[in-house]
Amino acid sequence: QVQLEESGGGSVQTGGSLRLSCVVSGSAVSGLSRRCMGWFRQAPGKEREGVAAADSDDRTYYADSVKLRFAISKDIARDTLYLKMDSLQPEDAGVYYCAATSPWFSGQCGTESATYTFWGQGTQVTVSS
């Protein structure tokens, strides 16, 4: 069974930066290199939304609201997914979740939650004005 563990959340002021990490473990088959990996967020009272994704060929996908401010990346050797977030705004606040598909995923990678099979527990991001 694959486990995803997020970290790096916290509280920042508007315009600040954070880097989230997601460690993939428990997989006998290449932690994250053969999967579509994504970041999602959920604010209180709102639906979960896709923020960014990266496929096994390192193509990246972003929600329009975070383009040019957020960057998704991978460290294959550490089985770790990252989300660097700059110029944070109050509307970026919420619980951020890491998600992964099964290995050798052949579908369309992106920011649709139905694409993903495995989810982390989330890390809280707070942005104060």
Short mmCIF file of C-alpha atoms in Angstrom, two decimals:
data_model
loop_
_atom_site.label_atom_id
_atom_site.label_comp_id
_atom_site.label_asym_id
_atom_site.label_seq_id
_atom_site.Cartn_x
_atom_site.Cartn_y
_atom_site.Cartn_z
CA GLN A 1 0.00 0.00 0.00
CA VAL A 2 1.33 3.42 -0.94
CA GLN A 3 1.57 6.11 1.73
CA LEU A 4 1.85 9.82 1.02
CA GLU A 5 2.99 12.18 3.74
CA GLU A 6 2.87 15.93 3.26
CA SER A 7 4.81 18.52 5.20
CA GLY A 8 5.86 22.14 4.91
CA GLY A 9 2.59 23.88 5.56
CA GLY A 10 2.41 26.86 7.86
CA SER A 11 1.31 30.42 8.28
CA VAL A 12 2.65 33.24 6.11
CA GLN A 13 1.73 36.79 5.26
CA THR A 14 0.38 37.82 1.89
CA GLY A 15 3.19 37.75 -0.64
CA GLY A 16 5.14 35.13 1.27
CA SER A 17 6.40 31.74 0.12
CA LEU A 18 6.23 28.14 1.25
CA ARG A 19 7.51 24.86 -0.09
CA LEU A 20 5.42 21.77 0.48
CA SER A 21 6.88 18.27 0.39
CA CYS A 22 5.23 14.90 -0.13
CA VAL A 23 7.17 11.72 0.55
CA VAL A 24 5.96 8.56 -1.19
CA SER A 25 6.59 5.30 0.63
CA GLY A 26 5.36 1.74 0.84
CA SER A 27 5.55 1.07 -2.86
CA ALA A 28 7.50 -1.86 -4.26
CA VAL A 29 7.37 -0.17 -7.65
CA SER A 30 9.31 3.09 -8.14
CA GLY A 31 7.85 5.53 -5.62
CA LEU A 32 6.81 8.38 -7.86
CA SER A 33 8.76 8.14 -11.09
CA ARG A 34 6.12 6.10 -12.94
CA ARG A 35 3.08 7.91 -11.64
CA CYS A 36 1.09 11.01 -12.25
CA MET A 37 1.49 13.10 -9.10
CA GLY A 38 -0.68 16.00 -8.05
CA TRP A 39 -1.31 18.67 -5.48
CA PHE A 40 -4.81 19.64 -4.43
CA ARG A 41 -6.21 22.07 -1.88
CA GLN A 42 -9.43 22.53 -0.02
CA ALA A 43 -10.52 25.71 1.73
CA PRO A 44 -13.23 25.68 4.41
CA GLY A 45 -16.66 25.46 2.83
CA LYS A 46 -15.25 24.89 -0.65
CA GLU A 47 -14.71 21.88 -2.83
CA ARG A 48 -11.31 20.38 -3.27
CA GLU A 49 -9.54 21.78 -6.30
CA GLY A 50 -6.55 20.67 -8.29
CA VAL A 51 -3.55 22.97 -8.09
CA ALA A 52 -0.72 21.30 -9.99
CA ALA A 53 0.31 17.96 -11.45
CA ALA A 54 3.34 16.33 -13.01
CA ASP A 55 3.35 13.21 -15.15
CA SER A 56 5.97 10.50 -15.54
CA ASP A 57 7.61 12.47 -18.37
CA ASP A 58 7.80 15.55 -16.16
CA ARG A 59 5.17 17.46 -18.05
CA THR A 60 3.46 19.82 -15.67
CA TYR A 61 -0.08 21.10 -15.35
CA TYR A 62 -1.35 24.04 -13.32
CA ALA A 63 -4.63 25.61 -12.36
CA ASP A 64 -4.96 29.05 -13.93
CA SER A 65 -5.11 30.65 -10.49
CA VAL A 66 -1.59 29.51 -9.58
CA LYS A 67 0.28 29.67 -12.89
CA LEU A 68 3.55 31.62 -12.65
CA ARG A 69 3.35 31.54 -8.84
CA PHE A 70 3.51 27.82 -8.01
CA ALA A 71 5.96 25.22 -9.26
CA ILE A 72 5.68 21.44 -8.94
CA SER A 73 8.82 19.33 -9.00
CA LYS A 74 10.11 15.88 -8.13
CA ASP A 75 13.18 14.38 -6.49
CA ILE A 76 13.11 10.82 -7.78
CA ALA A 77 16.02 9.67 -5.62
CA ARG A 78 14.15 10.82 -2.50
CA ASP A 79 10.68 9.76 -3.70
CA THR A 80 9.58 13.26 -2.86
CA LEU A 81 7.20 15.62 -4.62
CA TYR A 82 7.41 19.36 -4.01
CA LEU A 83 5.20 22.36 -4.48
CA LYS A 84 6.96 25.73 -4.30
CA MET A 85 4.45 28.49 -3.69
CA ASP A 86 5.37 32.14 -4.16
CA SER A 87 3.37 35.36 -3.90
CA LEU A 88 0.84 33.66 -1.67
CA GLN A 89 -2.57 35.27 -1.37
CA PRO A 90 -5.32 34.76 1.23
CA GLU A 91 -7.30 32.79 -1.36
CA ASP A 92 -4.47 30.24 -1.49
CA ALA A 93 -5.16 29.18 2.09
CA GLY A 94 -6.47 25.73 2.83
CA VAL A 95 -5.42 22.15 3.41
CA TYR A 96 -3.06 20.96 0.71
CA TYR A 97 -3.10 17.32 -0.31
CA CYS A 98 -0.66 15.24 -2.27
CA ALA A 99 -2.07 12.58 -4.60
CA ALA A 100 -0.70 9.77 -6.73
CA THR A 101 -1.94 7.44 -9.42
CA SER A 102 -1.10 3.78 -9.68
CA PRO A 103 2.28 3.05 -11.30
CA TRP A 104 2.52 3.12 -15.11
CA PHE A 105 -0.58 5.22 -15.23
CA SER A 106 -1.59 5.56 -18.88
CA GLY A 107 -4.45 8.00 -18.63
CA GLN A 108 -4.42 11.78 -18.90
CA CYS A 109 -2.51 13.33 -16.05
CA GLY A 110 -3.79 16.62 -14.73
CA THR A 111 -5.68 18.33 -11.94
CA GLU A 112 -8.84 16.23 -11.92
CA SER A 113 -9.18 14.44 -8.59
CA ALA A 114 -10.77 11.36 -10.17
CA THR A 115 -7.42 10.63 -11.81
CA TYR A 116 -5.79 9.77 -8.49
CA THR A 117 -5.89 6.65 -6.36
CA PHE A 118 -3.74 7.49 -3.34
CA TRP A 119 -4.00 10.54 -1.10
CA GLY A 120 -2.11 12.02 1.79
CA GLN A 121 -3.59 13.43 4.98
CA GLY A 122 -2.90 17.04 4.08
CA THR A 123 -0.94 19.98 5.42
CA GLN A 124 -2.46 23.31 6.42
CA VAL A 125 -1.53 26.56 4.70
CA THR A 126 -2.66 29.84 6.21
CA VAL A 127 -2.15 33.21 4.52
CA SER A 128 -2.82 36.35 6.49
CA SER A 129 -3.44 39.74 4.92
#
